């Protein structure tokens, strides 16, 4: 099983104002109001029907600049090494990114989105509707992030995950 | 870009009481209290450090039973065909599943989880910590799901996505 290969292909491209990793917001919470677009390849346009009823969508994408990973990383919001899976760092064994963004409108296969923390040119893997009953949790503990998370909007990326 | 291939490999296996698609809950909200385990391959155990501080985790996994897709689907919670990307149906161009589950404890690379809506034997692709500041949204509209979503806990899967 460990050697099984799973092959995916982009279904579109995400465009944003961020052309380099440095100075990017590290999460959508730090990217409030930042606009971008998702250009979905024409073959998949029929699948976008009804999506405009949703105010928020989950984007899964390929961290295409990630070429390697370390199982211990010092996150942007901390000074101690943490286990990789306890962080949202982009360099992962399977470098899949997840962002929940606001959907403003859809025009001819182009999604106009807000709160974008994604690098320009990022390959899109999937779009799912955001549904609070599925995706919002209460009574949450967040370990090492407990102190830092309330200030996440002011944290920016740097070169460490280049 | 459309023909670019992105290759992933499992980092572990998800175990659950669900051995067939029929009668599965369709989302964690319908699987409250259902227990399962995530067996992470040994190579990746160091990456689990600090994860036990989090009460909820995001699992990304391969819908390994999905062999094809339709861009219009009739979701479990509706009677009308909807655009695939406006649903959480498992048969997708890139069949990546996303579930937010409760993490009870970690023992020697085995994560004990609750609220599991995942098929037994599912290949795990990534684990991310669930952080409300990143992942919980307010003021949300949910389109065609608006009426159905409050009753999601009572909906079960059937054979349609086999």
PDB file of C-alpha atoms in Angstrom:
ATOM      1  CA  UNK A   1       0.000   0.000   0.000  1.00  0.00           C
ATOM      2  CA  UNK A   2       2.800   2.405   0.940  1.00  0.00           C
ATOM      3  CA  UNK A   3       4.259   2.158  -2.541  1.00  0.00           C
ATOM      4  CA  UNK A   4       0.884   2.637  -4.286  1.00  0.00           C
ATOM      5  CA  UNK A   5       0.831   5.675  -6.538  1.00  0.00           C
ATOM      6  CA  UNK A   6      -2.233   7.882  -6.834  1.00  0.00           C
ATOM      7  CA  UNK A   7      -2.306  10.157  -9.848  1.00  0.00           C
ATOM      8  CA  UNK A   8      -4.164  13.447 -10.040  1.00  0.00           C
ATOM      9  CA  UNK A   9      -4.302  16.188 -12.674  1.00  0.00           C
ATOM     10  CA  UNK A  10      -5.216  19.882 -12.303  1.00  0.00           C
ATOM     11  CA  UNK A  11      -8.814  20.901 -13.041  1.00  0.00           C
ATOM     12  CA  UNK A  12      -7.932  24.600 -13.171  1.00  0.00           C
ATOM     13  CA  UNK A  13      -5.494  27.300 -12.070  1.00  0.00           C
ATOM     14  CA  UNK A  14      -5.696  29.698  -9.121  1.00  0.00           C
ATOM     15  CA  UNK A  15      -4.654  33.295  -9.748  1.00  0.00           C
ATOM     16  CA  UNK A  16      -3.735  35.692  -6.956  1.00  0.00           C
ATOM     17  CA  UNK A  17      -1.631  38.813  -6.354  1.00  0.00           C
ATOM     18  CA  UNK A  18       1.061  36.648  -4.709  1.00  0.00           C
ATOM     19  CA  UNK A  19       3.867  35.905  -7.129  1.00  0.00           C
ATOM     20  CA  UNK A  20       6.432  34.888  -4.527  1.00  0.00           C
ATOM     21  CA  UNK A  21       6.225  33.039  -1.226  1.00  0.00           C
ATOM     22  CA  UNK A  22       7.745  35.860   0.779  1.00  0.00           C
ATOM     23  CA  UNK A  23       5.231  38.224   2.412  1.00  0.00           C
ATOM     24  CA  UNK A  24       2.210  36.059   1.628  1.00  0.00           C
ATOM     25  CA  UNK A  25      -0.441  35.774   4.302  1.00  0.00           C
ATOM     26  CA  UNK A  26      -0.135  32.346   5.853  1.00  0.00           C
ATOM     27  CA  UNK A  27      -3.873  31.636   5.995  1.00  0.00           C
ATOM     28  CA  UNK A  28      -7.098  33.093   4.531  1.00  0.00           C
ATOM     29  CA  UNK A  29      -7.683  34.727   7.956  1.00  0.00           C
ATOM     30  CA  UNK A  30      -4.663  36.921   7.139  1.00  0.00           C
ATOM     31  CA  UNK A  31      -5.846  37.563   3.586  1.00  0.00           C
ATOM     32  CA  UNK A  32      -9.230  39.165   4.262  1.00  0.00           C
ATOM     33  CA  UNK A  33     -10.300  41.134   1.201  1.00  0.00           C
ATOM     34  CA  UNK A  34      -7.464  39.853  -1.010  1.00  0.00           C
ATOM     35  CA  UNK A  35      -9.063  38.995  -4.342  1.00  0.00           C
ATOM     36  CA  UNK A  36      -8.197  36.272  -6.772  1.00  0.00           C
ATOM     37  CA  UNK A  37      -9.711  34.098  -9.461  1.00  0.00           C
ATOM     38  CA  UNK A  38      -9.970  30.397 -10.134  1.00  0.00           C
ATOM     39  CA  UNK A  39      -9.939  29.559 -13.823  1.00  0.00           C
ATOM     40  CA  UNK A  40     -11.575  26.149 -14.206  1.00  0.00           C
ATOM     41  CA  UNK A  41     -10.703  24.209 -17.368  1.00  0.00           C
ATOM     42  CA  UNK A  42     -13.549  24.156 -19.862  1.00  0.00           C
ATOM     43  CA  UNK A  43     -14.104  20.380 -19.668  1.00  0.00           C
ATOM     44  CA  UNK A  44     -15.231  20.798 -16.068  1.00  0.00           C
ATOM     45  CA  UNK A  45     -17.543  23.834 -16.456  1.00  0.00           C
ATOM     46  CA  UNK A  46     -20.770  21.757 -16.218  1.00  0.00           C
ATOM     47  CA  UNK A  47     -19.674  20.709 -12.718  1.00  0.00           C
ATOM     48  CA  UNK A  48     -19.855  24.342 -11.527  1.00  0.00           C
ATOM     49  CA  UNK A  49     -23.673  24.425 -11.794  1.00  0.00           C
ATOM     50  CA  UNK A  50     -25.327  25.419  -8.479  1.00  0.00           C
ATOM     51  CA  UNK A  51     -21.982  26.367  -6.905  1.00  0.00           C
ATOM     52  CA  UNK A  52     -22.897  30.082  -6.977  1.00  0.00           C
ATOM     53  CA  UNK A  53     -25.475  29.418  -4.246  1.00  0.00           C
ATOM     54  CA  UNK A  54     -22.609  28.924  -1.797  1.00  0.00           C
ATOM     55  CA  UNK A  55     -20.907  31.908  -0.137  1.00  0.00           C
ATOM     56  CA  UNK A  56     -17.775  29.936   0.813  1.00  0.00           C
ATOM     57  CA  UNK A  57     -15.926  27.115  -0.933  1.00  0.00           C
ATOM     58  CA  UNK A  58     -13.114  24.747  -0.037  1.00  0.00           C
ATOM     59  CA  UNK A  59     -10.238  24.756  -2.507  1.00  0.00           C
ATOM     60  CA  UNK A  60      -7.855  21.806  -2.566  1.00  0.00           C
ATOM     61  CA  UNK A  61      -4.728  22.501  -4.573  1.00  0.00           C
ATOM     62  CA  UNK A  62      -1.203  21.342  -5.226  1.00  0.00           C
ATOM     63  CA  UNK A  63       1.579  23.130  -3.313  1.00  0.00           C
ATOM     64  CA  UNK A  64       3.494  23.016  -6.565  1.00  0.00           C
ATOM     65  CA  UNK A  65       6.614  24.722  -5.219  1.00  0.00           C
ATOM     66  CA  UNK A  66       7.092  22.061  -2.537  1.00  0.00           C
ATOM     67  CA  UNK A  67       9.828  19.646  -3.553  1.00  0.00           C
ATOM     68  CA  UNK A  68      10.684  18.024  -0.228  1.00  0.00           C
ATOM     69  CA  UNK A  69       9.632  17.962   3.402  1.00  0.00           C
ATOM     70  CA  UNK A  70      10.892  17.633   6.955  1.00  0.00           C
ATOM     71  CA  UNK A  71       8.839  15.809   9.592  1.00  0.00           C
ATOM     72  CA  UNK A  72       9.768  18.482  12.137  1.00  0.00           C
ATOM     73  CA  UNK A  73       9.273  22.131  11.211  1.00  0.00           C
ATOM     74  CA  UNK A  74       9.387  25.486  12.960  1.00  0.00           C
ATOM     75  CA  UNK A  75       6.029  27.048  11.999  1.00  0.00           C
ATOM     76  CA  UNK A  76       5.638  30.727  11.156  1.00  0.00           C
ATOM     77  CA  UNK A  77       3.699  31.274  14.366  1.00  0.00           C
ATOM     78  CA  UNK A  78       6.130  29.576  16.717  1.00  0.00           C
ATOM     79  CA  UNK A  79       9.810  29.318  17.603  1.00  0.00           C
ATOM     80  CA  UNK A  80       9.916  25.592  18.448  1.00  0.00           C
ATOM     81  CA  UNK A  81      10.064  22.614  16.068  1.00  0.00           C
ATOM     82  CA  UNK A  82       6.665  20.922  15.784  1.00  0.00           C
ATOM     83  CA  UNK A  83       5.519  17.717  14.153  1.00  0.00           C
ATOM     84  CA  UNK A  84       4.721  18.448  10.495  1.00  0.00           C
ATOM     85  CA  UNK A  85       1.162  17.053  10.744  1.00  0.00           C
ATOM     86  CA  UNK A  86       0.480  19.420  13.677  1.00  0.00           C
ATOM     87  CA  UNK A  87       1.166  22.347  11.305  1.00  0.00           C
ATOM     88  CA  UNK A  88      -0.218  23.687   8.031  1.00  0.00           C
ATOM     89  CA  UNK A  89       3.242  24.045   6.465  1.00  0.00           C
ATOM     90  CA  UNK A  90       3.187  23.570   2.655  1.00  0.00           C
ATOM     91  CA  UNK A  91       6.088  21.122   2.394  1.00  0.00           C
ATOM     92  CA  UNK A  92       4.383  17.783   3.165  1.00  0.00           C
ATOM     93  CA  UNK A  93       4.678  14.154   1.973  1.00  0.00           C
ATOM     94  CA  UNK A  94       1.595  14.816  -0.185  1.00  0.00           C
ATOM     95  CA  UNK A  95       1.693  18.595  -0.707  1.00  0.00           C
ATOM     96  CA  UNK A  96      -2.053  19.260  -0.848  1.00  0.00           C
ATOM     97  CA  UNK A  97      -3.179  22.729   0.211  1.00  0.00           C
ATOM     98  CA  UNK A  98      -6.589  23.530   1.657  1.00  0.00           C
ATOM     99  CA  UNK A  99      -8.093  27.021   1.821  1.00  0.00           C
ATOM    100  CA  UNK A 100     -11.635  28.111   2.546  1.00  0.00           C
ATOM    101  CA  UNK A 101     -12.349  31.242   0.521  1.00  0.00           C
ATOM    102  CA  UNK A 102     -15.324  33.502  -0.091  1.00  0.00           C
ATOM    103  CA  UNK A 103     -17.020  33.049  -3.477  1.00  0.00           C
ATOM    104  CA  UNK A 104     -18.253  36.342  -4.936  1.00  0.00           C
ATOM    105  CA  UNK A 105     -19.449  35.245  -8.376  1.00  0.00           C
ATOM    106  CA  UNK A 106     -18.887  32.820 -11.230  1.00  0.00           C
ATOM    107  CA  UNK A 107     -18.557  34.061 -14.820  1.00  0.00           C
ATOM    108  CA  UNK A 108     -17.940  31.624 -17.667  1.00  0.00           C
ATOM    109  CA  UNK A 109     -15.950  29.157 -15.656  1.00  0.00           C
ATOM    110  CA  UNK A 110     -14.039  31.805 -13.707  1.00  0.00           C
ATOM    111  CA  UNK A 111     -14.620  31.926  -9.956  1.00  0.00           C
ATOM    112  CA  UNK A 112     -14.096  35.329  -8.365  1.00  0.00           C
ATOM    113  CA  UNK A 113     -12.916  34.732  -4.813  1.00  0.00           C
ATOM    114  CA  UNK A 114     -11.825  36.665  -1.730  1.00  0.00           C
ATOM    115  CA  UNK A 115      -9.552  35.948   1.258  1.00  0.00           C
ATOM    116  CA  UNK A 116      -6.959  34.315  -0.961  1.00  0.00           C
ATOM    117  CA  UNK A 117      -3.745  33.043   0.655  1.00  0.00           C
ATOM    118  CA  UNK A 118      -2.615  31.055  -2.365  1.00  0.00           C
ATOM    119  CA  UNK A 119       0.340  31.565  -4.679  1.00  0.00           C
ATOM    120  CA  UNK A 120      -0.390  32.776  -8.225  1.00  0.00           C
ATOM    121  CA  UNK A 121      -0.398  29.932 -10.750  1.00  0.00           C
ATOM    122  CA  UNK A 122      -1.296  27.195  -8.258  1.00  0.00           C
ATOM    123  CA  UNK A 123      -2.847  24.048  -9.816  1.00  0.00           C
ATOM    124  CA  UNK A 124      -6.396  23.412  -8.559  1.00  0.00           C
ATOM    125  CA  UNK A 125      -7.302  19.835  -7.601  1.00  0.00           C
ATOM    126  CA  UNK A 126     -10.848  20.089  -6.279  1.00  0.00           C
ATOM    127  CA  UNK A 127     -13.638  22.448  -5.263  1.00  0.00           C
ATOM    128  CA  UNK A 128     -16.109  21.519  -2.515  1.00  0.00           C
ATOM    129  CA  UNK A 129     -18.954  23.580  -1.067  1.00  0.00           C
ATOM    130  CA  UNK A 130     -18.316  24.791   2.499  1.00  0.00           C
ATOM    131  CA  UNK A 131     -21.127  23.579   4.773  1.00  0.00           C
ATOM    132  CA  UNK A 132     -21.006  24.581   8.457  1.00  0.00           C
ATOM    133  CA  UNK A 133     -22.823  21.384   9.532  1.00  0.00           C
ATOM    134  CA  UNK A 134     -19.988  19.338   8.002  1.00  0.00           C
ATOM    135  CA  UNK A 135     -17.027  21.632   8.446  1.00  0.00           C
ATOM    136  CA  UNK A 136     -17.412  23.847  11.524  1.00  0.00           C
ATOM    137  CA  UNK A 137     -16.516  22.325  14.880  1.00  0.00           C
ATOM    138  CA  UNK A 138     -17.132  23.549  18.428  1.00  0.00           C
ATOM    139  CA  UNK A 139     -15.312  22.847  21.675  1.00  0.00           C
ATOM    140  CA  UNK A 140     -11.990  22.834  19.870  1.00  0.00           C
ATOM    141  CA  UNK A 141      -8.495  22.592  21.426  1.00  0.00           C
ATOM    142  CA  UNK A 142      -5.586  23.705  19.243  1.00  0.00           C
ATOM    143  CA  UNK A 143      -2.447  22.616  21.108  1.00  0.00           C
ATOM    144  CA  UNK A 144       0.667  24.680  20.403  1.00  0.00           C
ATOM    145  CA  UNK A 145      -1.387  27.101  18.296  1.00  0.00           C
ATOM    146  CA  UNK A 146      -3.618  28.059  21.221  1.00  0.00           C
ATOM    147  CA  UNK A 147      -1.704  31.241  21.997  1.00  0.00           C
ATOM    148  CA  UNK A 148      -0.765  32.264  18.487  1.00  0.00           C
ATOM    149  CA  UNK A 149      -3.965  31.664  16.560  1.00  0.00           C
ATOM    150  CA  UNK A 150      -5.793  34.777  17.677  1.00  0.00           C
ATOM    151  CA  UNK A 151      -3.085  36.896  16.055  1.00  0.00           C
ATOM    152  CA  UNK A 152      -2.864  34.875  12.818  1.00  0.00           C
ATOM    153  CA  UNK A 153      -4.141  37.741  10.686  1.00  0.00           C
ATOM    154  CA  UNK A 154      -0.944  39.681  11.292  1.00  0.00           C
ATOM    155  CA  UNK A 155       1.489  36.853  10.418  1.00  0.00           C
ATOM    156  CA  UNK A 156       3.176  36.778   7.042  1.00  0.00           C
ATOM    157  CA  UNK A 157       5.106  34.119   5.239  1.00  0.00           C
ATOM    158  CA  UNK A 158       8.850  34.258   4.715  1.00  0.00           C
ATOM    159  CA  UNK A 159      11.317  32.163   2.730  1.00  0.00           C
ATOM    160  CA  UNK A 160      11.495  29.146   5.010  1.00  0.00           C
ATOM    161  CA  UNK A 161       9.292  26.883   2.895  1.00  0.00           C
ATOM    162  CA  UNK A 162      10.778  27.907  -0.419  1.00  0.00           C
TER     163      UNK A 162
ATOM    164  CA  UNK B   1      -1.038  22.304 -17.491  1.00  0.00           C
ATOM    165  CA  UNK B   2      -4.202  20.249 -17.908  1.00  0.00           C
ATOM    166  CA  UNK B   3      -2.183  17.186 -18.851  1.00  0.00           C
ATOM    167  CA  UNK B   4       0.250  17.604 -15.936  1.00  0.00           C
ATOM    168  CA  UNK B   5       0.279  14.588 -13.638  1.00  0.00           C
ATOM    169  CA  UNK B   6       0.628  14.977  -9.884  1.00  0.00           C
ATOM    170  CA  UNK B   7       1.616  11.836  -8.028  1.00  0.00           C
ATOM    171  CA  UNK B   8       0.776  11.105  -4.413  1.00  0.00           C
ATOM    172  CA  UNK B   9       1.265   8.038  -2.213  1.00  0.00           C
ATOM    173  CA  UNK B  10      -0.598   7.000   0.948  1.00  0.00           C
ATOM    174  CA  UNK B  11       0.954   7.941   4.316  1.00  0.00           C
ATOM    175  CA  UNK B  12      -1.336   5.571   6.227  1.00  0.00           C
ATOM    176  CA  UNK B  13      -4.642   3.704   6.252  1.00  0.00           C
ATOM    177  CA  UNK B  14      -7.978   4.690   7.805  1.00  0.00           C
ATOM    178  CA  UNK B  15      -9.927   1.936   9.580  1.00  0.00           C
ATOM    179  CA  UNK B  16     -13.632   2.197  10.335  1.00  0.00           C
ATOM    180  CA  UNK B  17     -16.677  -0.017  10.919  1.00  0.00           C
ATOM    181  CA  UNK B  18     -17.853   0.714   7.343  1.00  0.00           C
ATOM    182  CA  UNK B  19     -16.931  -2.101   4.996  1.00  0.00           C
ATOM    183  CA  UNK B  20     -19.358  -1.204   2.230  1.00  0.00           C
ATOM    184  CA  UNK B  21     -20.654   2.068   0.830  1.00  0.00           C
ATOM    185  CA  UNK B  22     -24.264   1.275   1.517  1.00  0.00           C
ATOM    186  CA  UNK B  23     -25.642   2.583   4.833  1.00  0.00           C
ATOM    187  CA  UNK B  24     -22.589   4.732   5.584  1.00  0.00           C
ATOM    188  CA  UNK B  25     -23.222   8.140   7.110  1.00  0.00           C
ATOM    189  CA  UNK B  26     -22.621  10.713   4.393  1.00  0.00           C
ATOM    190  CA  UNK B  27     -20.732  13.169   6.585  1.00  0.00           C
ATOM    191  CA  UNK B  28     -19.059  13.199  10.055  1.00  0.00           C
ATOM    192  CA  UNK B  29     -22.167  15.071  11.316  1.00  0.00           C
ATOM    193  CA  UNK B  30     -24.055  11.823  10.720  1.00  0.00           C
ATOM    194  CA  UNK B  31     -21.330   9.696  12.291  1.00  0.00           C
ATOM    195  CA  UNK B  32     -21.202  11.202  15.783  1.00  0.00           C
ATOM    196  CA  UNK B  33     -19.607   8.721  18.164  1.00  0.00           C
ATOM    197  CA  UNK B  34     -18.539   6.296  15.405  1.00  0.00           C
ATOM    198  CA  UNK B  35     -14.981   5.290  16.244  1.00  0.00           C
ATOM    199  CA  UNK B  36     -12.131   4.448  13.937  1.00  0.00           C
ATOM    200  CA  UNK B  37      -8.362   4.480  13.757  1.00  0.00           C
ATOM    201  CA  UNK B  38      -5.767   5.948  11.457  1.00  0.00           C
ATOM    202  CA  UNK B  39      -2.660   3.804  11.150  1.00  0.00           C
ATOM    203  CA  UNK B  40       0.167   6.074  10.018  1.00  0.00           C
ATOM    204  CA  UNK B  41       3.092   4.369   8.307  1.00  0.00           C
ATOM    205  CA  UNK B  42       6.179   4.227  10.521  1.00  0.00           C
ATOM    206  CA  UNK B  43       8.313   6.474   8.301  1.00  0.00           C
ATOM    207  CA  UNK B  44       5.980   9.366   9.117  1.00  0.00           C
ATOM    208  CA  UNK B  45       5.628   8.877  12.898  1.00  0.00           C
ATOM    209  CA  UNK B  46       7.971  11.770  13.787  1.00  0.00           C
ATOM    210  CA  UNK B  47       5.529  14.113  11.983  1.00  0.00           C
ATOM    211  CA  UNK B  48       2.800  13.272  14.525  1.00  0.00           C
ATOM    212  CA  UNK B  49       4.598  15.096  17.363  1.00  0.00           C
ATOM    213  CA  UNK B  50       2.377  17.792  18.968  1.00  0.00           C
ATOM    214  CA  UNK B  51      -0.718  16.611  17.088  1.00  0.00           C
ATOM    215  CA  UNK B  52      -2.253  15.262  20.299  1.00  0.00           C
ATOM    216  CA  UNK B  53      -2.764  18.837  21.490  1.00  0.00           C
ATOM    217  CA  UNK B  54      -5.511  19.226  18.885  1.00  0.00           C
ATOM    218  CA  UNK B  55      -9.046  18.002  19.563  1.00  0.00           C
ATOM    219  CA  UNK B  56     -10.024  17.916  15.885  1.00  0.00           C
ATOM    220  CA  UNK B  57      -8.041  17.089  12.759  1.00  0.00           C
ATOM    221  CA  UNK B  58      -8.628  17.337   9.024  1.00  0.00           C
ATOM    222  CA  UNK B  59      -8.103  14.082   7.149  1.00  0.00           C
ATOM    223  CA  UNK B  60      -7.495  14.190   3.406  1.00  0.00           C
ATOM    224  CA  UNK B  61      -7.802  10.796   1.796  1.00  0.00           C
ATOM    225  CA  UNK B  62      -8.230   8.996  -1.506  1.00  0.00           C
ATOM    226  CA  UNK B  63     -11.789   7.939  -2.435  1.00  0.00           C
ATOM    227  CA  UNK B  64     -10.197   4.718  -3.642  1.00  0.00           C
ATOM    228  CA  UNK B  65     -13.457   3.139  -4.805  1.00  0.00           C
ATOM    229  CA  UNK B  66     -14.159   6.013  -7.220  1.00  0.00           C
ATOM    230  CA  UNK B  67     -13.305   5.002 -10.755  1.00  0.00           C
ATOM    231  CA  UNK B  68     -15.207   7.622 -12.765  1.00  0.00           C
ATOM    232  CA  UNK B  69     -17.326  10.726 -12.331  1.00  0.00           C
ATOM    233  CA  UNK B  70     -20.256  12.648 -13.764  1.00  0.00           C
ATOM    234  CA  UNK B  71     -20.289  16.440 -13.753  1.00  0.00           C
ATOM    235  CA  UNK B  72     -23.967  16.416 -12.787  1.00  0.00           C
ATOM    236  CA  UNK B  73     -25.054  14.278  -9.842  1.00  0.00           C
ATOM    237  CA  UNK B  74     -28.176  13.785  -7.771  1.00  0.00           C
ATOM    238  CA  UNK B  75     -26.871  14.204  -4.196  1.00  0.00           C
ATOM    239  CA  UNK B  76     -28.078  12.034  -1.300  1.00  0.00           C
ATOM    240  CA  UNK B  77     -29.840  15.014   0.204  1.00  0.00           C
ATOM    241  CA  UNK B  78     -31.692  16.159  -2.909  1.00  0.00           C
ATOM    242  CA  UNK B  79     -33.762  14.906  -5.803  1.00  0.00           C
ATOM    243  CA  UNK B  80     -32.417  17.232  -8.524  1.00  0.00           C
ATOM    244  CA  UNK B  81     -29.160  16.948 -10.483  1.00  0.00           C
ATOM    245  CA  UNK B  82     -26.572  19.400  -9.178  1.00  0.00           C
ATOM    246  CA  UNK B  83     -23.151  20.455 -10.413  1.00  0.00           C
ATOM    247  CA  UNK B  84     -20.581  18.022  -9.034  1.00  0.00           C
ATOM    248  CA  UNK B  85     -18.469  20.776  -7.438  1.00  0.00           C
ATOM    249  CA  UNK B  86     -21.560  22.018  -5.568  1.00  0.00           C
ATOM    250  CA  UNK B  87     -21.721  18.594  -3.853  1.00  0.00           C
ATOM    251  CA  UNK B  88     -19.489  16.445  -1.667  1.00  0.00           C
ATOM    252  CA  UNK B  89     -20.051  13.331  -3.804  1.00  0.00           C
ATOM    253  CA  UNK B  90     -17.026  10.972  -3.766  1.00  0.00           C
ATOM    254  CA  UNK B  91     -16.777  10.416  -7.530  1.00  0.00           C
ATOM    255  CA  UNK B  92     -14.800  13.472  -8.646  1.00  0.00           C
ATOM    256  CA  UNK B  93     -12.115  14.255 -11.258  1.00  0.00           C
ATOM    257  CA  UNK B  94      -9.566  14.109  -8.420  1.00  0.00           C
ATOM    258  CA  UNK B  95     -11.273  11.866  -5.847  1.00  0.00           C
ATOM    259  CA  UNK B  96      -9.896  13.473  -2.675  1.00  0.00           C
ATOM    260  CA  UNK B  97     -12.034  13.124   0.449  1.00  0.00           C
ATOM    261  CA  UNK B  98     -12.039  15.581   3.340  1.00  0.00           C
ATOM    262  CA  UNK B  99     -13.385  14.808   6.812  1.00  0.00           C
ATOM    263  CA  UNK B 100     -12.958  16.680  10.058  1.00  0.00           C
ATOM    264  CA  UNK B 101     -12.868  14.156  12.892  1.00  0.00           C
ATOM    265  CA  UNK B 102     -12.360  14.240  16.635  1.00  0.00           C
ATOM    266  CA  UNK B 103      -8.938  13.059  17.822  1.00  0.00           C
ATOM    267  CA  UNK B 104      -9.130  11.118  21.095  1.00  0.00           C
ATOM    268  CA  UNK B 105      -5.537   9.926  21.483  1.00  0.00           C
ATOM    269  CA  UNK B 106      -2.416   8.840  19.630  1.00  0.00           C
ATOM    270  CA  UNK B 107      -0.631   5.604  20.538  1.00  0.00           C
ATOM    271  CA  UNK B 108       2.462   4.475  18.647  1.00  0.00           C
ATOM    272  CA  UNK B 109       1.477   5.968  15.344  1.00  0.00           C
ATOM    273  CA  UNK B 110      -2.192   5.013  15.636  1.00  0.00           C
ATOM    274  CA  UNK B 111      -4.696   7.846  15.850  1.00  0.00           C
ATOM    275  CA  UNK B 112      -7.903   7.002  17.679  1.00  0.00           C
ATOM    276  CA  UNK B 113     -10.661   9.099  16.133  1.00  0.00           C
ATOM    277  CA  UNK B 114     -14.421   9.685  16.415  1.00  0.00           C
ATOM    278  CA  UNK B 115     -17.158  10.873  14.049  1.00  0.00           C
ATOM    279  CA  UNK B 116     -15.795   8.746  11.230  1.00  0.00           C
ATOM    280  CA  UNK B 117     -17.692   8.740   7.910  1.00  0.00           C
ATOM    281  CA  UNK B 118     -14.922   7.017   5.969  1.00  0.00           C
ATOM    282  CA  UNK B 119     -14.819   3.571   4.371  1.00  0.00           C
ATOM    283  CA  UNK B 120     -12.603   0.942   6.025  1.00  0.00           C
ATOM    284  CA  UNK B 121      -9.222   0.593   4.283  1.00  0.00           C
ATOM    285  CA  UNK B 122      -9.164   4.107   2.837  1.00  0.00           C
ATOM    286  CA  UNK B 123      -5.673   5.401   1.917  1.00  0.00           C
ATOM    287  CA  UNK B 124      -4.695   8.492   3.929  1.00  0.00           C
ATOM    288  CA  UNK B 125      -3.049  11.376   2.051  1.00  0.00           C
ATOM    289  CA  UNK B 126      -2.591  14.091   4.681  1.00  0.00           C
ATOM    290  CA  UNK B 127      -3.400  15.136   8.242  1.00  0.00           C
ATOM    291  CA  UNK B 128      -3.802  18.809   9.151  1.00  0.00           C
ATOM    292  CA  UNK B 129      -4.736  20.353  12.509  1.00  0.00           C
ATOM    293  CA  UNK B 130      -8.231  21.871  12.573  1.00  0.00           C
ATOM    294  CA  UNK B 131      -8.003  25.531  13.589  1.00  0.00           C
ATOM    295  CA  UNK B 132     -11.253  27.534  13.896  1.00  0.00           C
ATOM    296  CA  UNK B 133      -9.515  30.792  12.930  1.00  0.00           C
ATOM    297  CA  UNK B 134      -8.539  29.211   9.589  1.00  0.00           C
ATOM    298  CA  UNK B 135     -11.374  26.798   9.003  1.00  0.00           C
ATOM    299  CA  UNK B 136     -14.619  28.057  10.562  1.00  0.00           C
ATOM    300  CA  UNK B 137     -16.610  30.619   8.589  1.00  0.00           C
ATOM    301  CA  UNK B 138     -19.553  32.793   9.595  1.00  0.00           C
ATOM    302  CA  UNK B 139     -22.322  34.379   7.558  1.00  0.00           C
ATOM    303  CA  UNK B 140     -22.443  31.371   5.274  1.00  0.00           C
ATOM    304  CA  UNK B 141     -24.942  30.668   2.455  1.00  0.00           C
ATOM    305  CA  UNK B 142     -25.240  27.058   1.285  1.00  0.00           C
ATOM    306  CA  UNK B 143     -27.353  27.152  -1.864  1.00  0.00           C
ATOM    307  CA  UNK B 144     -29.339  23.996  -2.641  1.00  0.00           C
ATOM    308  CA  UNK B 145     -28.220  22.487   0.684  1.00  0.00           C
ATOM    309  CA  UNK B 146     -29.895  25.238   2.713  1.00  0.00           C
ATOM    310  CA  UNK B 147     -32.998  23.221   3.478  1.00  0.00           C
ATOM    311  CA  UNK B 148     -31.423  19.782   3.760  1.00  0.00           C
ATOM    312  CA  UNK B 149     -28.308  20.474   5.799  1.00  0.00           C
ATOM    313  CA  UNK B 150     -29.995  20.708   9.186  1.00  0.00           C
ATOM    314  CA  UNK B 151     -31.150  17.112   8.834  1.00  0.00           C
ATOM    315  CA  UNK B 152     -27.821  15.752   7.545  1.00  0.00           C
ATOM    316  CA  UNK B 153     -27.277  13.571  10.606  1.00  0.00           C
ATOM    317  CA  UNK B 154     -30.177  11.340   9.572  1.00  0.00           C
ATOM    318  CA  UNK B 155     -29.097  10.785   5.946  1.00  0.00           C
ATOM    319  CA  UNK B 156     -27.326   7.593   4.950  1.00  0.00           C
ATOM    320  CA  UNK B 157     -25.427   6.612   1.857  1.00  0.00           C
ATOM    321  CA  UNK B 158     -26.735   4.153  -0.711  1.00  0.00           C
ATOM    322  CA  UNK B 159     -25.263   2.495  -3.757  1.00  0.00           C
ATOM    323  CA  UNK B 160     -25.369   5.407  -6.147  1.00  0.00           C
ATOM    324  CA  UNK B 161     -21.666   6.244  -5.945  1.00  0.00           C
ATOM    325  CA  UNK B 162     -20.454   2.676  -6.055  1.00  0.00           C
TER     326      UNK B 162
END
